[in-house]
Amino acid sequence: MNFELSDEARMLQDGLRRFLRETYDAKTRNAAAEAPQGFPRAVWDGLAEMGVIGALFTEDQGGFGGTGFDIALVFEELGRAGAVDPMLDTGVLCGGLLAELGDTEAVEGVIAGGTQLALAHGEPGARYDSSTAETAAARDGDAWRLTGRKAVVVNAAAAEAFLVTARTDAGLGLFRVEAAALDFRPYPLNGGGTAAELALDAAPATLLAEEAGAILARAEARATLAICAEALGLMEAIRGLTADYLKTRKQFGQPIGKFQVLQHRMADMLIEIEQARSAVINLAGNLDGPDRDLHVAATKNLIGEVARLVVEESIQMHGGIGMTMEYDLGHLAKRLTMVDHRFGDALHHLERFIALRAA
Amino acid sequence: MNLDYTDAQKTFRDEVRAFLDAKLPERLTDAGRKGRALTKDDHEEWHAILNEKGWLAGSWPEEFGGAGWDAVQRHIFEDETTARGAPRIVPFGVAMLGPVLMKFGSKAQQDHYLPRILDGTDWWCQGYSEPGAGSDLASLRTEAVRDGDHYIVNGQKTWTTLGQYANWIFCLVRTSKEGKPQKGISFLLIDMNSPGVEVRPIVLLDGTAEVNEVWFSDVRVPVENLVGEENKGWTYAKYLLTHERTNIAGVGFANAGLANLKRIARAERAGGRPLIENPHFAARVARVEIDLMAMATTNLRVVSAAAAGNAPGAESSMLKIKGTVIRQEINHLTRSAIGPYAMPFQSEAVEGDNAGAIGPDYGARASGQYFNNRKLSIYGGSNEVQRTIIAKSMLEL
């Protein structure tokens, strides 16, 4: 058994952490929130140049990593920096799907950083049930046309194209729809980034797969690992900020960190974050194994519960300053809170876990 | 023991209900339900409606233009209005400053300021907290130095709620550095239009700016604006805080929030059935409802004792902790109930009518309210400070 990173992994981690520390701060982030695409383009280009996107793919796919541990490593660092780039949407979700489909040219574009994509899968009212889609695909000669609605399509503002799920005779199909073919209005998200509601009215589409259920499930499992690892990084950053604050903030004549009640709560938070780390490791190590779905459910549930504790306790221990957007904690806490609203929340995965264990 | 209200209390409740049926504008309750932030005009409209009835200042004695209600009547009024989603009465003038002026202010101050609170001429805000002096209020540093018949005020206040609407601020200021820090504090009334007063908004996690920083640079304040005696402000401040703690449990807000949560959980579907029927979700809703039912009775026990003349002590602290934790749990469950549509950042929905809401309109403010109400356990003496009060005064630890 070995929980140590390989030398290569450690180099990637060190480089990524240094790059983000040097390039990414509240100013960059706030400027990005105002920019039309919703993330700092220069940081994205830098990540691509470092080869960070390539770490999400295997050598066969044109990358140099692609294991669960590679994904976890990258996303923990992005989380630690509170980064708002679309690594999850363009990289793990869309890039992962294209790689499964064997579209090496498209994957190359993703790895090089020049392509921005968004997965349009969820629908209004579908909540976290990813197995259903009411959007319908109809043949139109050699081409296809899609009709339906897609909800909270993340990274919509920057995407040049959407990968869209829709019903075909064979099952749940996957299509490509050019962003230019659609009329939509992006909106900002809590915690950064953009999304949009898509109204598809016989929108022209290119077929990628007539039955994509299995590869979608796999992509979503990888994305769930990514967002859990990001949550872990966010927790680590929040823990650091909070510990520093307890040492500097004085009340009643002493640093508030001298109060035992806060020490104990900090200690409890630390224990839970270690649990979160172990859960992420469990999922990373089982991402390609037979118990993948059980680990997805267990990890996402645990991350959701610990995230809530970390967010609420850190804001409480900071007092009023933790409620403001001016201070870094606000961004990190909001981003961590929103983790529970993608790919199923703690309750959703508790039920999945119970069902899988009973099966 | 008898859990029933008296006939007189029931009659009063009917009277409140009839008044709300006739006078509470639907526009205002709708805003509350959808989480739209109320404007200054909204607040003033509701205050004027209440004042016309003589109910704006329920707890004030009739001689000062109040309704002279006892604690149970006040509770009934709050219970009914919050359950309807009526705006809360902005507390700074009515619930905080008013009682202080009635007890410690000069006759001239009472005659001048109290009617202006009721008729809406003045909008007061509170200048207590400072950077570095939050729950440890006695460490405040804003300084007032006597110069002839004026005080010269310098310093900074923070977390000034709705200060952007106010034309007056009541402040705790340091007038002496001798002895214990509590001994050198005075209670001063400051015209916000005085030269040297600057208000800067603080943007909160939900994108709104309901709180502010207020800066004072060489602000000249006439000495007749001092309430009571110089350096005795701590006494008045503590008296004010006991008044601030009426309705601290927020039972009405929790009931309204719970009803809203259930409405949403009936509308949302999860796994092909209404979310409210999901056993795990339903269990959490039930758990908070059970807690709320018990807390409402704890609250009534305290209210009842207060009506009989027993001032609540550390019971207020218990109610603050339990009440805020319950409301925050309801906020959490409401945000969770919205699902992926909790993600859009919809600060604009707060200002407008939610017409452009992304996702269901009842969910547009769920995340915003969750983040905003993290404040409940922080302000008014954090829950940690309340626990210390309980440990000291009830357990004598």
PDB file of C-alpha atoms in Angstrom, chain A residues 123-129 149-152 154 185 187-191 197 249-253 261-262 265 305 308 311-313 315-326 329-331 333-335 337-338 340-342 345-347 350-351 354, chain B residues 130-137 139 159 202-207 213 268-271 273 275 278-281 284 328-329 332 335-346 356 358-359 367-368 370-375 377-378 382-385 387:
ATOM      1  CA  GLU A 123     -33.491  19.375 -17.897  1.00  0.00           C
ATOM      2  CA  PRO A 124     -35.925  21.511 -15.915  1.00  0.00           C
ATOM      3  CA  GLY A 125     -37.555  19.338 -13.268  1.00  0.00           C
ATOM      4  CA  ALA A 126     -35.152  16.434 -13.792  1.00  0.00           C
ATOM      5  CA  ARG A 127     -33.311  17.393 -10.609  1.00  0.00           C
ATOM      6  CA  TYR A 128     -30.318  15.020 -10.332  1.00  0.00           C
ATOM      7  CA  ASP A 129     -31.789  12.121 -12.279  1.00  0.00           C
ATOM      8  CA  ARG A 149     -35.148  22.233 -23.002  1.00  0.00           C
ATOM      9  CA  LYS A 150     -31.836  21.990 -21.166  1.00  0.00           C
ATOM     10  CA  ALA A 151     -31.301  23.468 -17.702  1.00  0.00           C
ATOM     11  CA  VAL A 152     -28.316  25.134 -16.026  1.00  0.00           C
ATOM     12  CA  VAL A 154     -22.564  25.272 -17.181  1.00  0.00           C
ATOM     13  CA  ARG A 185     -28.690  34.279 -22.595  1.00  0.00           C
ATOM     14  CA  TYR A 187     -26.227  34.068 -16.468  1.00  0.00           C
ATOM     15  CA  PRO A 188     -23.694  34.044 -13.626  1.00  0.00           C
ATOM     16  CA  LEU A 189     -23.560  31.243 -11.059  1.00  0.00           C
ATOM     17  CA  ASN A 190     -23.150  31.365  -7.307  1.00  0.00           C
ATOM     18  CA  GLY A 191     -19.454  30.739  -6.722  1.00  0.00           C
ATOM     19  CA  GLU A 197     -31.041  27.655 -20.230  1.00  0.00           C
ATOM     20  CA  ARG A 249      -8.678  38.297  15.469  1.00  0.00           C
ATOM     21  CA  LYS A 250      -8.831  39.560  19.053  1.00  0.00           C
ATOM     22  CA  GLN A 251     -11.937  39.700  21.221  1.00  0.00           C
ATOM     23  CA  PHE A 252     -12.162  40.137  24.986  1.00  0.00           C
ATOM     24  CA  GLY A 253      -8.437  40.840  25.151  1.00  0.00           C
ATOM     25  CA  VAL A 261     -14.726  26.112  22.259  1.00  0.00           C
ATOM     26  CA  LEU A 262     -13.341  27.366  18.950  1.00  0.00           C
ATOM     27  CA  ARG A 265     -14.681  23.067  16.647  1.00  0.00           C
ATOM     28  CA  GLU A 305     -22.198  16.771   4.416  1.00  0.00           C
ATOM     29  CA  ARG A 308     -21.903  22.140   4.745  1.00  0.00           C
ATOM     30  CA  VAL A 311     -18.927  26.417   5.096  1.00  0.00           C
ATOM     31  CA  GLU A 312     -21.152  27.116   8.068  1.00  0.00           C
ATOM     32  CA  GLU A 313     -18.500  26.752  10.745  1.00  0.00           C
ATOM     33  CA  ILE A 315     -18.391  31.716   8.308  1.00  0.00           C
ATOM     34  CA  GLN A 316     -19.551  31.532  11.915  1.00  0.00           C
ATOM     35  CA  MET A 317     -15.998  31.595  13.292  1.00  0.00           C
ATOM     36  CA  HIS A 318     -15.141  34.560  11.071  1.00  0.00           C
ATOM     37  CA  GLY A 319     -18.210  36.494  12.197  1.00  0.00           C
ATOM     38  CA  GLY A 320     -19.422  39.359  10.032  1.00  0.00           C
ATOM     39  CA  ILE A 321     -16.354  39.527   7.797  1.00  0.00           C
ATOM     40  CA  GLY A 322     -17.178  35.998   6.613  1.00  0.00           C
ATOM     41  CA  MET A 323     -20.489  37.305   5.245  1.00  0.00           C
ATOM     42  CA  THR A 324     -18.857  39.785   2.859  1.00  0.00           C
ATOM     43  CA  MET A 325     -17.840  39.430  -0.771  1.00  0.00           C
ATOM     44  CA  GLU A 326     -14.777  41.588  -0.178  1.00  0.00           C
ATOM     45  CA  LEU A 329     -13.772  33.283   2.318  1.00  0.00           C
ATOM     46  CA  GLY A 330     -17.047  34.412   0.739  1.00  0.00           C
ATOM     47  CA  HIS A 331     -16.092  33.185  -2.714  1.00  0.00           C
ATOM     48  CA  ALA A 333     -17.641  29.215   0.775  1.00  0.00           C
ATOM     49  CA  LYS A 334     -20.148  29.899  -1.984  1.00  0.00           C
ATOM     50  CA  ARG A 335     -18.266  27.718  -4.448  1.00  0.00           C
ATOM     51  CA  THR A 337     -21.777  25.194  -1.142  1.00  0.00           C
ATOM     52  CA  MET A 338     -22.643  24.824  -4.820  1.00  0.00           C
ATOM     53  CA  ASP A 340     -23.808  19.905  -3.561  1.00  0.00           C
ATOM     54  CA  HIS A 341     -25.980  21.116  -6.446  1.00  0.00           C
ATOM     55  CA  ARG A 342     -24.114  19.310  -9.251  1.00  0.00           C
ATOM     56  CA  ASP A 345     -26.643  16.259  -3.570  1.00  0.00           C
ATOM     57  CA  ALA A 346     -25.907  14.500  -0.290  1.00  0.00           C
ATOM     58  CA  LEU A 347     -29.464  13.186   0.001  1.00  0.00           C
ATOM     59  CA  LEU A 350     -27.432   8.670   0.330  1.00  0.00           C
ATOM     60  CA  GLU A 351     -30.385   7.047  -1.406  1.00  0.00           C
ATOM     61  CA  ILE A 354     -28.697   2.530   0.197  1.00  0.00           C
TER      62      ILE A 354
ATOM     63  CA  GLU B 130     -16.929  48.549  15.010  1.00  0.00           C
ATOM     64  CA  PRO B 131     -14.165  46.681  13.210  1.00  0.00           C
ATOM     65  CA  GLY B 132     -12.429  44.956  16.113  1.00  0.00           C
ATOM     66  CA  ALA B 133     -15.403  45.427  18.419  1.00  0.00           C
ATOM     67  CA  GLY B 134     -18.073  42.950  17.422  1.00  0.00           C
ATOM     68  CA  SER B 135     -19.415  40.782  20.186  1.00  0.00           C
ATOM     69  CA  ASP B 136     -16.810  42.413  22.448  1.00  0.00           C
ATOM     70  CA  LEU B 137     -18.645  45.706  22.261  1.00  0.00           C
ATOM     71  CA  SER B 139     -13.646  47.558  23.171  1.00  0.00           C
ATOM     72  CA  TRP B 159     -22.565  46.379  10.043  1.00  0.00           C
ATOM     73  CA  ILE B 202     -20.767  46.327   2.290  1.00  0.00           C
ATOM     74  CA  VAL B 203     -21.680  43.753  -0.372  1.00  0.00           C
ATOM     75  CA  LEU B 204     -22.735  40.450   1.202  1.00  0.00           C
ATOM     76  CA  LEU B 205     -22.641  36.879  -0.106  1.00  0.00           C
ATOM     77  CA  ASP B 206     -26.099  37.169  -1.664  1.00  0.00           C
ATOM     78  CA  GLY B 207     -25.004  40.206  -3.665  1.00  0.00           C
ATOM     79  CA  GLU B 213     -19.718  51.099   7.148  1.00  0.00           C
ATOM     80  CA  GLU B 268     -40.408  19.875  -6.656  1.00  0.00           C
ATOM     81  CA  ARG B 269     -40.177  16.305  -7.898  1.00  0.00           C
ATOM     82  CA  ALA B 270     -37.410  13.845  -7.074  1.00  0.00           C
ATOM     83  CA  GLY B 271     -37.266  10.323  -8.443  1.00  0.00           C
ATOM     84  CA  ARG B 273     -42.609  11.814  -6.880  1.00  0.00           C
ATOM     85  CA  LEU B 275     -39.822  15.772  -2.913  1.00  0.00           C
ATOM     86  CA  ASN B 278     -39.022  11.412  -0.155  1.00  0.00           C
ATOM     87  CA  PRO B 279     -38.536   9.713   3.233  1.00  0.00           C
ATOM     88  CA  HIS B 280     -35.060  11.093   3.856  1.00  0.00           C
ATOM     89  CA  PHE B 281     -35.992  14.633   2.967  1.00  0.00           C
ATOM     90  CA  ARG B 284     -35.248  16.264   7.976  1.00  0.00           C
ATOM     91  CA  GLN B 328     -30.847  28.280   9.358  1.00  0.00           C
ATOM     92  CA  GLU B 329     -31.783  24.603   9.019  1.00  0.00           C
ATOM     93  CA  HIS B 332     -30.563  24.971   4.208  1.00  0.00           C
ATOM     94  CA  ARG B 335     -31.858  25.684  -0.815  1.00  0.00           C
ATOM     95  CA  SER B 336     -31.419  21.917  -1.050  1.00  0.00           C
ATOM     96  CA  ALA B 337     -35.003  21.549  -2.264  1.00  0.00           C
ATOM     97  CA  ILE B 338     -34.334  23.757  -5.273  1.00  0.00           C
ATOM     98  CA  GLY B 339     -31.802  21.318  -6.732  1.00  0.00           C
ATOM     99  CA  PRO B 340     -29.616  22.524  -9.641  1.00  0.00           C
ATOM    100  CA  TYR B 341     -31.568  25.785  -9.853  1.00  0.00           C
ATOM    101  CA  ALA B 342     -29.899  26.823  -6.583  1.00  0.00           C
ATOM    102  CA  MET B 343     -26.808  27.498  -8.701  1.00  0.00           C
ATOM    103  CA  PRO B 344     -27.822  30.626 -10.684  1.00  0.00           C
ATOM    104  CA  PHE B 345     -26.697  33.798  -8.914  1.00  0.00           C
ATOM    105  CA  GLN B 346     -29.908  35.809  -8.967  1.00  0.00           C
ATOM    106  CA  GLY B 356     -37.039  36.968 -15.045  1.00  0.00           C
ATOM    107  CA  ILE B 358     -34.110  31.374 -13.790  1.00  0.00           C
ATOM    108  CA  GLY B 359     -35.881  28.167 -12.831  1.00  0.00           C
ATOM    109  CA  SER B 367     -29.445  30.384  -2.138  1.00  0.00           C
ATOM    110  CA  GLY B 368     -29.338  34.100  -1.389  1.00  0.00           C
ATOM    111  CA  TYR B 370     -29.337  30.708   2.856  1.00  0.00           C
ATOM    112  CA  PHE B 371     -26.142  32.759   2.583  1.00  0.00           C
ATOM    113  CA  ASN B 372     -27.714  35.922   3.990  1.00  0.00           C
ATOM    114  CA  ASN B 373     -29.140  34.173   7.034  1.00  0.00           C
ATOM    115  CA  ARG B 374     -25.770  32.879   8.120  1.00  0.00           C
ATOM    116  CA  LYS B 375     -25.838  36.269   9.878  1.00  0.00           C
ATOM    117  CA  SER B 377     -26.092  33.225  14.492  1.00  0.00           C
ATOM    118  CA  ILE B 378     -23.491  36.002  14.266  1.00  0.00           C
ATOM    119  CA  SER B 382     -22.964  35.678  18.425  1.00  0.00           C
ATOM    120  CA  ASN B 383     -24.298  32.281  19.480  1.00  0.00           C
ATOM    121  CA  GLU B 384     -20.929  31.592  21.100  1.00  0.00           C
ATOM    122  CA  VAL B 385     -21.382  34.676  23.292  1.00  0.00           C
ATOM    123  CA  ARG B 387     -23.626  30.147  25.244  1.00  0.00           C
TER     124      ARG B 387
END
